[in-house]
PDB file of C-alpha atoms in Angstrom:
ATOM      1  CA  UNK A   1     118.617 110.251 113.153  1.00 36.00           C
ATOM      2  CA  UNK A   2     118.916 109.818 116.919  1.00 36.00           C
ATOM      3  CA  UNK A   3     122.356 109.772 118.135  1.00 35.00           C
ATOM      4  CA  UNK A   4     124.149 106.439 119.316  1.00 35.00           C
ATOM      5  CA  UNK A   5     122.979 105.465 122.962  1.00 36.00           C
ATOM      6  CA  UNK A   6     126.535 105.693 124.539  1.00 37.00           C
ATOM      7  CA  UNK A   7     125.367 104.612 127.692  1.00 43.00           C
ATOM      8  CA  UNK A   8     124.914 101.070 126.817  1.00 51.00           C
ATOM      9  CA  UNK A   9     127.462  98.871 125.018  1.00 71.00           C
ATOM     10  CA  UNK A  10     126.789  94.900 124.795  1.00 88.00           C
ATOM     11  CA  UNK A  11     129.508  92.391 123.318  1.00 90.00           C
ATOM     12  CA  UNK A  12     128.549  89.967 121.033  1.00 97.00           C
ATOM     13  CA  UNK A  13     130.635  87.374 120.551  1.00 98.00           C
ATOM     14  CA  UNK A  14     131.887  87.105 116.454  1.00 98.00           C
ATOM     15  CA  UNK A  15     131.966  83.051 116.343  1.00 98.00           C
ATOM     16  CA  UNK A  16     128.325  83.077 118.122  1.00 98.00           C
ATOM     17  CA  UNK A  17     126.890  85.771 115.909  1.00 98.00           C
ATOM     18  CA  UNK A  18     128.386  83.815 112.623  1.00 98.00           C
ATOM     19  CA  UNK A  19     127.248  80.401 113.446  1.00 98.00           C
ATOM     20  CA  UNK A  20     123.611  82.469 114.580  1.00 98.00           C
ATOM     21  CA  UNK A  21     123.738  83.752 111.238  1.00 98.00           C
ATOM     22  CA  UNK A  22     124.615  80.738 109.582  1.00 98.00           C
ATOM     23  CA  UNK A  23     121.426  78.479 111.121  1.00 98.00           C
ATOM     24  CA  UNK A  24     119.167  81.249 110.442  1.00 98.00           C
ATOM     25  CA  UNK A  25     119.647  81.716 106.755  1.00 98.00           C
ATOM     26  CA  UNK A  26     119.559  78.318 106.166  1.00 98.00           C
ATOM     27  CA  UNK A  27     116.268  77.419 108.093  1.00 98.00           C
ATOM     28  CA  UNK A  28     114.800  80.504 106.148  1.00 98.00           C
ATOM     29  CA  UNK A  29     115.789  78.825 103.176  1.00 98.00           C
ATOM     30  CA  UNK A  30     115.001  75.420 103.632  1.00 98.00           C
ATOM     31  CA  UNK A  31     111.544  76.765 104.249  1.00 98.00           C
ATOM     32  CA  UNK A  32     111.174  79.009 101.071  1.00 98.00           C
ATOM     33  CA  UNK A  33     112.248  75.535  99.241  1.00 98.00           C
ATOM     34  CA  UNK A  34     108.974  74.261 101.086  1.00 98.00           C
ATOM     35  CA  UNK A  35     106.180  76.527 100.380  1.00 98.00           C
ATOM     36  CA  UNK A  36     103.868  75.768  97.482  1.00 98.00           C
ATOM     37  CA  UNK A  37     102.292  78.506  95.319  1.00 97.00           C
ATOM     38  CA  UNK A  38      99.479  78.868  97.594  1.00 98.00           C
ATOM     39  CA  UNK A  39     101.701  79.407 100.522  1.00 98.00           C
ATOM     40  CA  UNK A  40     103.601  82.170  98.852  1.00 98.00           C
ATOM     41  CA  UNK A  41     100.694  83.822  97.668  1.00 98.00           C
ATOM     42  CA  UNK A  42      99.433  84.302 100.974  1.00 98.00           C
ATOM     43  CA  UNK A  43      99.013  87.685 102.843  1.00 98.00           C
ATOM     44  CA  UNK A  44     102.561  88.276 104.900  1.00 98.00           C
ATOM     45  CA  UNK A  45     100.842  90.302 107.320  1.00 96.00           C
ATOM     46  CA  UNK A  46     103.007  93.189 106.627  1.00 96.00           C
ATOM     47  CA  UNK A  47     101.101  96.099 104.632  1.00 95.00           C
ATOM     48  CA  UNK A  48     100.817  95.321 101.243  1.00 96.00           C
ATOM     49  CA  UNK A  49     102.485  92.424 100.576  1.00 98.00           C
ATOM     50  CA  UNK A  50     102.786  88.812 100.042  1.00 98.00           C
ATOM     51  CA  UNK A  51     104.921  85.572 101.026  1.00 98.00           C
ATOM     52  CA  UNK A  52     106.551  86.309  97.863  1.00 98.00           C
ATOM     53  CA  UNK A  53     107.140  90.067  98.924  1.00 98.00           C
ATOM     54  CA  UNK A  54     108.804  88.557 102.046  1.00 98.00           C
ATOM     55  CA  UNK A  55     110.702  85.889 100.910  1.00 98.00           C
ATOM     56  CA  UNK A  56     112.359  88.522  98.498  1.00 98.00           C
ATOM     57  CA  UNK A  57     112.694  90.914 101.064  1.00 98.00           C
ATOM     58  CA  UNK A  58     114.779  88.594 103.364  1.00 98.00           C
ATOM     59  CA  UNK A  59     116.938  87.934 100.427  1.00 98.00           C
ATOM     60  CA  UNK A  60     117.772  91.446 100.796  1.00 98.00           C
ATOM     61  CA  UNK A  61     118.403  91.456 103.785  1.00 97.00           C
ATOM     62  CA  UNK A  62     121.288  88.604 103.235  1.00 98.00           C
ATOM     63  CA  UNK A  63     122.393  90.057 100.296  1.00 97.00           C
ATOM     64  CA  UNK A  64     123.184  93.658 102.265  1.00 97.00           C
ATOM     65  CA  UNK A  65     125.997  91.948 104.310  1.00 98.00           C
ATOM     66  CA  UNK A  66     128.421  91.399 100.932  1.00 98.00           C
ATOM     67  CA  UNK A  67     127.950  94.134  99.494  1.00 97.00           C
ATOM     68  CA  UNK A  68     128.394  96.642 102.042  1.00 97.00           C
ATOM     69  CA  UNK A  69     131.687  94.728 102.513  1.00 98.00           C
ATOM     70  CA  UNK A  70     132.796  95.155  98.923  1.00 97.00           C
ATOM     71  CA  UNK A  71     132.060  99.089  99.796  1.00 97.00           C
ATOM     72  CA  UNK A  72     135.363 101.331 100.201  1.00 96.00           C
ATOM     73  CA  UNK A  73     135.464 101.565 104.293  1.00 94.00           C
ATOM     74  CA  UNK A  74     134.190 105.018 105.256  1.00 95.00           C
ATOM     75  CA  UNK A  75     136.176 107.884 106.096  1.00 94.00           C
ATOM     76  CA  UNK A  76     135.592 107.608 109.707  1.00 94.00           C
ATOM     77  CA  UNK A  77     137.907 106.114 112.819  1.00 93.00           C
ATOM     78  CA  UNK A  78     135.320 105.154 114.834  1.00 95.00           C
ATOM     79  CA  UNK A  79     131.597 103.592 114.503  1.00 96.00           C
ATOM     80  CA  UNK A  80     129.257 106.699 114.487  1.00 95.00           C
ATOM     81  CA  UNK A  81     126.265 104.032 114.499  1.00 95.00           C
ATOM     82  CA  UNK A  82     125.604 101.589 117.208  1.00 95.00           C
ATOM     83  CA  UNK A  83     122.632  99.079 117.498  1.00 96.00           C
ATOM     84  CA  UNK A  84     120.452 100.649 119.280  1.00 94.00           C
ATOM     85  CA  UNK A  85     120.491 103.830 116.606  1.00 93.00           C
ATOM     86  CA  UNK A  86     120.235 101.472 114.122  1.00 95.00           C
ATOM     87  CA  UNK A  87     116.897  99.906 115.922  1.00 95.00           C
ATOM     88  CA  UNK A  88     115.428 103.694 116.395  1.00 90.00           C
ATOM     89  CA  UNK A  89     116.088 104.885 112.637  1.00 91.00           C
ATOM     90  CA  UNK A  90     114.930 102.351 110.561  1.00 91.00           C
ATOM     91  CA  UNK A  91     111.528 103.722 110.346  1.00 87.00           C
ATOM     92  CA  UNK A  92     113.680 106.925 108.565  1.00 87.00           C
ATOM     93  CA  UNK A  93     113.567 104.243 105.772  1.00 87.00           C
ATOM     94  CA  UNK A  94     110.610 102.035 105.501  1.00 90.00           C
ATOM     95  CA  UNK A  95     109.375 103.842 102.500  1.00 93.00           C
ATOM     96  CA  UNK A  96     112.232 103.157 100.451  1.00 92.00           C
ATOM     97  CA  UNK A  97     112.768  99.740 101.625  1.00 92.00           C
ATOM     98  CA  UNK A  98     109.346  98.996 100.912  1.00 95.00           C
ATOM     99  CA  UNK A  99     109.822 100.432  96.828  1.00 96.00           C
ATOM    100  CA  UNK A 100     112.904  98.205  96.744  1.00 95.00           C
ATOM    101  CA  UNK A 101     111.185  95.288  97.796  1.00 97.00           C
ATOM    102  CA  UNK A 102     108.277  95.698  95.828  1.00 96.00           C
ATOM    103  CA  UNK A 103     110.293  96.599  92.412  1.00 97.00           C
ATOM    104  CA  UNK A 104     112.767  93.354  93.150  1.00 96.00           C
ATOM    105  CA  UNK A 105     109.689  91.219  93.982  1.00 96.00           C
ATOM    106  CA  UNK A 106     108.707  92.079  90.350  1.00 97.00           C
ATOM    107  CA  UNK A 107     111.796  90.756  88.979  1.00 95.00           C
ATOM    108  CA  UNK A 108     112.203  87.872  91.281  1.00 95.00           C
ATOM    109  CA  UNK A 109     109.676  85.605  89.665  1.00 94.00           C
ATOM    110  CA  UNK A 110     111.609  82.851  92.352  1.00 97.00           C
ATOM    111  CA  UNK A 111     112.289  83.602  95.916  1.00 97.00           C
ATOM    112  CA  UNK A 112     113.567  81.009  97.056  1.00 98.00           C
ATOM    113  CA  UNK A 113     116.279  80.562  94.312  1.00 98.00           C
ATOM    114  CA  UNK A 114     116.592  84.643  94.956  1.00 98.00           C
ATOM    115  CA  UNK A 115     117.267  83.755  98.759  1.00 98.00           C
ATOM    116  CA  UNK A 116     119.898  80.614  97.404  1.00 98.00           C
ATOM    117  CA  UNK A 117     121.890  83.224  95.135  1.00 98.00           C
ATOM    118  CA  UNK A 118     121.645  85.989  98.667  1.00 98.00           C
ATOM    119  CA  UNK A 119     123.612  82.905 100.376  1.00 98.00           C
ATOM    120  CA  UNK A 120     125.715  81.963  97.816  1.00 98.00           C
ATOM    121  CA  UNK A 121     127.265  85.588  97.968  1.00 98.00           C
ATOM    122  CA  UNK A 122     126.993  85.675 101.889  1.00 98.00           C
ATOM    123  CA  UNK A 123     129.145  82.926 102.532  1.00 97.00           C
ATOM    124  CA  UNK A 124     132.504  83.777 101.132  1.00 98.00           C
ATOM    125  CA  UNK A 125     132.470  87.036 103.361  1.00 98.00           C
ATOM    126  CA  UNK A 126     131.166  85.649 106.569  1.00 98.00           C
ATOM    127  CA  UNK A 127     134.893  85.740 108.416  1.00 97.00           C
ATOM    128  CA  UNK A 128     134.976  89.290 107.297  1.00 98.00           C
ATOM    129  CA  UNK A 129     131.068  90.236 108.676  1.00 98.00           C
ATOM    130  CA  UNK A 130     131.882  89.555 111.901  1.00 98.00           C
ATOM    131  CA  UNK A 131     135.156  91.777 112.433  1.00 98.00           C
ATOM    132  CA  UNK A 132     134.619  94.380 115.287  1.00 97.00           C
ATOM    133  CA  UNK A 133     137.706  95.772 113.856  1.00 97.00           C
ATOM    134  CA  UNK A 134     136.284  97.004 110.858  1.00 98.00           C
ATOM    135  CA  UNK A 135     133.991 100.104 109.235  1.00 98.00           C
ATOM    136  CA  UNK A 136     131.075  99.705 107.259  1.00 97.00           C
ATOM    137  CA  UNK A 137     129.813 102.676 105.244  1.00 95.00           C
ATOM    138  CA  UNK A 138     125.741 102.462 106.304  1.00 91.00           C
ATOM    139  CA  UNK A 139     123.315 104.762 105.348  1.00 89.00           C
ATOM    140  CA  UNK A 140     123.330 105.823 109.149  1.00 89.00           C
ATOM    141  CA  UNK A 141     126.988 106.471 109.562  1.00 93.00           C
ATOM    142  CA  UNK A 142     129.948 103.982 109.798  1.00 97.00           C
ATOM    143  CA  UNK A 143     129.060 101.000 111.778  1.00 97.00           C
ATOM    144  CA  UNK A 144     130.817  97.873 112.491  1.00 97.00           C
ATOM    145  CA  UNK A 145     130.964  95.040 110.701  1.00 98.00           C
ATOM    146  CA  UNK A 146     129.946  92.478 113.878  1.00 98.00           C
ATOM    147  CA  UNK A 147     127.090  95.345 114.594  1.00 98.00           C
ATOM    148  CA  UNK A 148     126.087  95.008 111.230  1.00 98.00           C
ATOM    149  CA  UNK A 149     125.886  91.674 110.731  1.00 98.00           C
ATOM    150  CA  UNK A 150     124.274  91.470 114.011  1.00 98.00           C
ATOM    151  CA  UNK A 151     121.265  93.352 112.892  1.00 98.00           C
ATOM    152  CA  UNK A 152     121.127  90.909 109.960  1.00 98.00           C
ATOM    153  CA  UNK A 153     120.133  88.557 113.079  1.00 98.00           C
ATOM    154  CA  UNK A 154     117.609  90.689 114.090  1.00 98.00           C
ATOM    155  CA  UNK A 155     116.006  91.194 110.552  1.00 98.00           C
ATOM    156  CA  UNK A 156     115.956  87.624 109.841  1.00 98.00           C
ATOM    157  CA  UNK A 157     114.681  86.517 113.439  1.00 98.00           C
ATOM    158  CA  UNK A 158     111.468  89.222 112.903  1.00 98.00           C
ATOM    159  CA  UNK A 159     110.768  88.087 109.525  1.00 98.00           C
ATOM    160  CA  UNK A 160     111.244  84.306 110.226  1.00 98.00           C
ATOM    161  CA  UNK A 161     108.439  84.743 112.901  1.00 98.00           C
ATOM    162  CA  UNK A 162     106.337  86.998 110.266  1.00 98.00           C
ATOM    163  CA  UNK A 163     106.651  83.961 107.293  1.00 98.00           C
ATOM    164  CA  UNK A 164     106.018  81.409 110.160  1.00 98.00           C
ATOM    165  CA  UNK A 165     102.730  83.078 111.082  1.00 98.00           C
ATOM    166  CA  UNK A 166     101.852  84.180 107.467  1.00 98.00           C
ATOM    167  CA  UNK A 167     101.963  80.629 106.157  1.00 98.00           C
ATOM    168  CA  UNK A 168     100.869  78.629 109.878  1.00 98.00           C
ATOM    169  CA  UNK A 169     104.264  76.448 109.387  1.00 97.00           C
ATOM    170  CA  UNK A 170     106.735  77.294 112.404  1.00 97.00           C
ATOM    171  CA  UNK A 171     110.337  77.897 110.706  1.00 98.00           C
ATOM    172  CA  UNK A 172     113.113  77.001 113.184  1.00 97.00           C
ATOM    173  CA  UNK A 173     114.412  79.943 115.102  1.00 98.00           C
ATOM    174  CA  UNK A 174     117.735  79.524 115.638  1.00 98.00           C
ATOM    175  CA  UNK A 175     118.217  80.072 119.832  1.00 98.00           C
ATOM    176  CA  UNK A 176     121.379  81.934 119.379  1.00 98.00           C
ATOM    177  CA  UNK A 177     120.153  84.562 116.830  1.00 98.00           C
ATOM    178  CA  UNK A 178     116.779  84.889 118.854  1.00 98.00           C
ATOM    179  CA  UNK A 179     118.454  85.621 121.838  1.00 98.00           C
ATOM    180  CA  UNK A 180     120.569  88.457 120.355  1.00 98.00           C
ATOM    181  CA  UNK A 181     117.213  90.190 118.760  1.00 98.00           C
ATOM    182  CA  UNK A 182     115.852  89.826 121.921  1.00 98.00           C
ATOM    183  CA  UNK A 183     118.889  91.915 123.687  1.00 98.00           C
ATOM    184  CA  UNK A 184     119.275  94.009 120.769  1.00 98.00           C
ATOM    185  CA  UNK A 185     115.348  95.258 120.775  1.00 98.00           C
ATOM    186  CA  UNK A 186     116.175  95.363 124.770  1.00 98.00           C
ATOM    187  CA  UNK A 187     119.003  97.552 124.576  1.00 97.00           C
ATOM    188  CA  UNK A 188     116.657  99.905 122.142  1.00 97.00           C
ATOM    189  CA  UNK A 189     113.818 100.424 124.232  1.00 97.00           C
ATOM    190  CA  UNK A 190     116.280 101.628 127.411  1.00 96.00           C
ATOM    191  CA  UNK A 191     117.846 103.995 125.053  1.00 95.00           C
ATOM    192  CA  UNK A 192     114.677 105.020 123.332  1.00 95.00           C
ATOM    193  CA  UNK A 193     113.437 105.747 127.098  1.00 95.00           C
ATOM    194  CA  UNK A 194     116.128 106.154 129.664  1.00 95.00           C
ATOM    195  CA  UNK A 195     116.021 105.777 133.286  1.00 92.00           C
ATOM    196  CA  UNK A 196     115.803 102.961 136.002  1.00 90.00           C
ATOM    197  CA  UNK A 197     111.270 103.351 137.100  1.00 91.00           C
ATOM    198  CA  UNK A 198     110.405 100.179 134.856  1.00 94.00           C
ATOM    199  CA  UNK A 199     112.432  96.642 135.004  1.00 95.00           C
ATOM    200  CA  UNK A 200     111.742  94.740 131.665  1.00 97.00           C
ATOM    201  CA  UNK A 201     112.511  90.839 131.667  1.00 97.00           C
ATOM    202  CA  UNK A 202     112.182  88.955 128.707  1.00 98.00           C
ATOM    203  CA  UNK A 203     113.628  85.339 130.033  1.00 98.00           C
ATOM    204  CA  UNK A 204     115.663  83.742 129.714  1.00 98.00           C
ATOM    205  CA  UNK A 205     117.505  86.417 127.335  1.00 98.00           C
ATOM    206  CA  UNK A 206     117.488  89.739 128.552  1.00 97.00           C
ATOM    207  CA  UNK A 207     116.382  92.122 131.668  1.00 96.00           C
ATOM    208  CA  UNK A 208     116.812  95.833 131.343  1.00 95.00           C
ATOM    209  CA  UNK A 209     115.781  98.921 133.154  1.00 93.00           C
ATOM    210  CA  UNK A 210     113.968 102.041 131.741  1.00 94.00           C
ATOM    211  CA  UNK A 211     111.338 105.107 131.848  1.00 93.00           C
ATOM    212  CA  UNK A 212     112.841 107.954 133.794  1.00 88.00           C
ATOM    213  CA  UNK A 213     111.665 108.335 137.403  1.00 80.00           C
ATOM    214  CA  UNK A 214     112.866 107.416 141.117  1.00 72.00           C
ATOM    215  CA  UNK A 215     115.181 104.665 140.615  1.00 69.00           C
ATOM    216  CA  UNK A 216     114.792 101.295 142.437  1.00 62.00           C
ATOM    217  CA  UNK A 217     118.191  99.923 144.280  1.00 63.00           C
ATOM    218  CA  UNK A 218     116.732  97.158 146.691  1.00 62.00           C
ATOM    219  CA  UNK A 219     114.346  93.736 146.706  1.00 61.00           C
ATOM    220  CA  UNK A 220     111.679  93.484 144.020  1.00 67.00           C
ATOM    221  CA  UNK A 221     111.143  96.575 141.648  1.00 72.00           C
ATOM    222  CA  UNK A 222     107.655  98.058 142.205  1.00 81.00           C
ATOM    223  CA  UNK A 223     107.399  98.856 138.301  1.00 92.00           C
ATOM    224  CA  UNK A 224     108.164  95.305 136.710  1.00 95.00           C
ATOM    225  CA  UNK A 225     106.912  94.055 132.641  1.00 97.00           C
ATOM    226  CA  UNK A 226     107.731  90.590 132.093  1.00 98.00           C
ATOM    227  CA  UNK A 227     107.024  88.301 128.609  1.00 98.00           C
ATOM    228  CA  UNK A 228     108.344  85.699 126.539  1.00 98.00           C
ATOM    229  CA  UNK A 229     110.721  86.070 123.528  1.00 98.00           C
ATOM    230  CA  UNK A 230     108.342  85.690 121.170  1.00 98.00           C
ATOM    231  CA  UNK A 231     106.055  88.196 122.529  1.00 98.00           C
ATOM    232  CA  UNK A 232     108.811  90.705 123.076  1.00 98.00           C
ATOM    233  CA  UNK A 233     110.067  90.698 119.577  1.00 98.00           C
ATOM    234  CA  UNK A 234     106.672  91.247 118.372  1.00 98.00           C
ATOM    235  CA  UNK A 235     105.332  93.913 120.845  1.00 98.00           C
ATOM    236  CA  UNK A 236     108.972  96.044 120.093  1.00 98.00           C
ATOM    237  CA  UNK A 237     108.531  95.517 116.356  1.00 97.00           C
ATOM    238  CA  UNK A 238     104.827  96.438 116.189  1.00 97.00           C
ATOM    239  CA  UNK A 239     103.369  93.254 115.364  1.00 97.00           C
ATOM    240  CA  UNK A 240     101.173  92.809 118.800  1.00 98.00           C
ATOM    241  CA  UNK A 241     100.001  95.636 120.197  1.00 97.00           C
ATOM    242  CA  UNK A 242     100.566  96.249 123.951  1.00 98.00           C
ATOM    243  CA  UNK A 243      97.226  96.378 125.195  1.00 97.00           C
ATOM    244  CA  UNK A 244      96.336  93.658 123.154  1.00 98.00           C
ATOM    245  CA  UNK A 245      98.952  91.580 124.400  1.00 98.00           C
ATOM    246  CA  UNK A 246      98.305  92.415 128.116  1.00 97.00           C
ATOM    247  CA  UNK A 247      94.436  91.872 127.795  1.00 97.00           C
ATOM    248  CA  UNK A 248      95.252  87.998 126.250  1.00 97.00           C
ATOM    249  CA  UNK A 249      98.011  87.537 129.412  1.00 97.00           C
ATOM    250  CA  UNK A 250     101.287  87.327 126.864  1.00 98.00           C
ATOM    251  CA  UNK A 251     102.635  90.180 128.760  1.00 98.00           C
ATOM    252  CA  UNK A 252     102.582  91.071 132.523  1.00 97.00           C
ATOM    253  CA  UNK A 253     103.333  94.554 133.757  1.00 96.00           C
ATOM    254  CA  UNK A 254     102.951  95.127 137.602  1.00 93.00           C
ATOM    255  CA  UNK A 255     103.109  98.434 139.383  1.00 90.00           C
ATOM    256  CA  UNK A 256     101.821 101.759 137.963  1.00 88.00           C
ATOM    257  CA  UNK A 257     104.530 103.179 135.693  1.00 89.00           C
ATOM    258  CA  UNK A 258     104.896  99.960 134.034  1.00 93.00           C
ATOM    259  CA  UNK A 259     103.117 100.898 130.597  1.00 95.00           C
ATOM    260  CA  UNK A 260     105.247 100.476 127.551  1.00 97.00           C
ATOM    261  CA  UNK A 261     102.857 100.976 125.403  1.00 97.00           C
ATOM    262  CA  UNK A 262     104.069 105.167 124.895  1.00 96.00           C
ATOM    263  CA  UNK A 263     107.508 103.518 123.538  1.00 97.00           C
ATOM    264  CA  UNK A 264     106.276 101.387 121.443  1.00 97.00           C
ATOM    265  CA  UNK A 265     107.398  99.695 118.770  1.00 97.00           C
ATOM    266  CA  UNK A 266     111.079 100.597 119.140  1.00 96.00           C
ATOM    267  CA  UNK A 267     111.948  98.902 115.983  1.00 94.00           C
ATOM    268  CA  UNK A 268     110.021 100.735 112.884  1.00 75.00           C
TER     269      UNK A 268
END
């Protein structure tokens, strides 16, 4: 697992990243209410599965946020995990997150009541999911609860854009919890490649420097990417590709170090 970028250390603020949360789950499940059997049966666009296989795999992703918190805190004094390690290690996991999906999607003959019963359990604990105070035992290392739930936010945000394409419906994106994936995926491409060459702005949310090589101090950087949110999140989660997206004009990149495409997707 790659160790916690150090170097970087953003606040989120607990009341924004609760009422984020909050708006998120429930347009998610307002529009798994929606969906008619046809819908749900559709290709996801993720490999191998279905609406259904994504509706039940963002009730997971809900459901994680209780029960790490009914979890004995880990033996640790300190976060070992920060969000930008999380970002860079999921991909240690896909293949087991993938077998949990699929076996639950068996089971889970109805998502969206699946997704109901993820926020029935979420809500009693939501105070406690945004504590910076306190340890969560991840499968990374201990993290903190308010980083935690924070990459709830980015899970959700991803996967609200993947049902919203999969089923040609847009599902509200709460501004709030896009704007925090935005920074968090941000954040996770300057630690996944350091250094100051390559100014990346993704506005109005986030602007962040990376790619080692002579740093720029003064005027307009010579090396600049910009794109839109929507964009972003897909280009650092491996959804759009970057050549594709800078031969259809989604993404801008000026100067001749400014080629993500070598770090990407950050997020696996």
């Amino acid at each position: 697992m790659p160790p916690a970028n150090r170097t970087r250390s953003r606040t989120y603020e607990p009341v924004r990243v609760r009422k984020a949360l909050t708006a998120q789950v429930e347009a998610l499940a307002a529009a798994a209410h929606a969906l008619t059997g046809a819908q749900r049966a559709l290709p996801s666009g993720l490999p191998g599965w279905d609406v259904h296989h994504l509706l039940v795999h963002i009730a997971r992703q809900i459901d994680a946020v209780p029960l790490l918190l009914a979890m004995p805190e880990p033996d640790a004094t300190a976060p070992s995990v920060d969000l930008s390690a999380w970002v860079r290690s999921t991909a240690d996991w896909a293949a087991v997150l993938d077998e949990d999906t699929r076996a639950d999607a068996v089971e889970a003959t109805d998502a969206a009541a699946r997704i109901d019963a993820a926020v029935e359990q979420l809500e009693p604990v939501l105070e406690a999911a945004v504590r910076p105070d306190l340890l969560l035992p991840h499968r990374f290392g201990a993290m903190r609860a308010l980083d935690f739930t924070v990459t709830r936010l980015v899970e959700l945000v991803v996967h609200t854009d993947d049902l919203s394409r999969a089923v040609d419906t847009p599902v509200t994106l709460d501004r709030q919890a896009l704007a925090a994936t935005v920074r968090v995926l941000a954040d996770a491409l300057a630690a996944k490649a350091p250094g100051h060459t390559v100014e990346v702005r993704v506005p109005p949310f986030a602007v962040t420097q990376c790619v080692d090589g002579p740093r720029h101090t003064r005027g307009t950087p010579p090396h600049v990417v910009e794109t839109d949110p929507l964009t972003w999140l897909r280009l650092a989660t491996g959804r759009t590709a970057w050549d594709a997206a800078l031969a259809d004009g989604s993404v801008s990149a000026g100067g001749t170090r400014a080629d993500l495409g070598p770090y990407l997707p950050v997020l696996g």
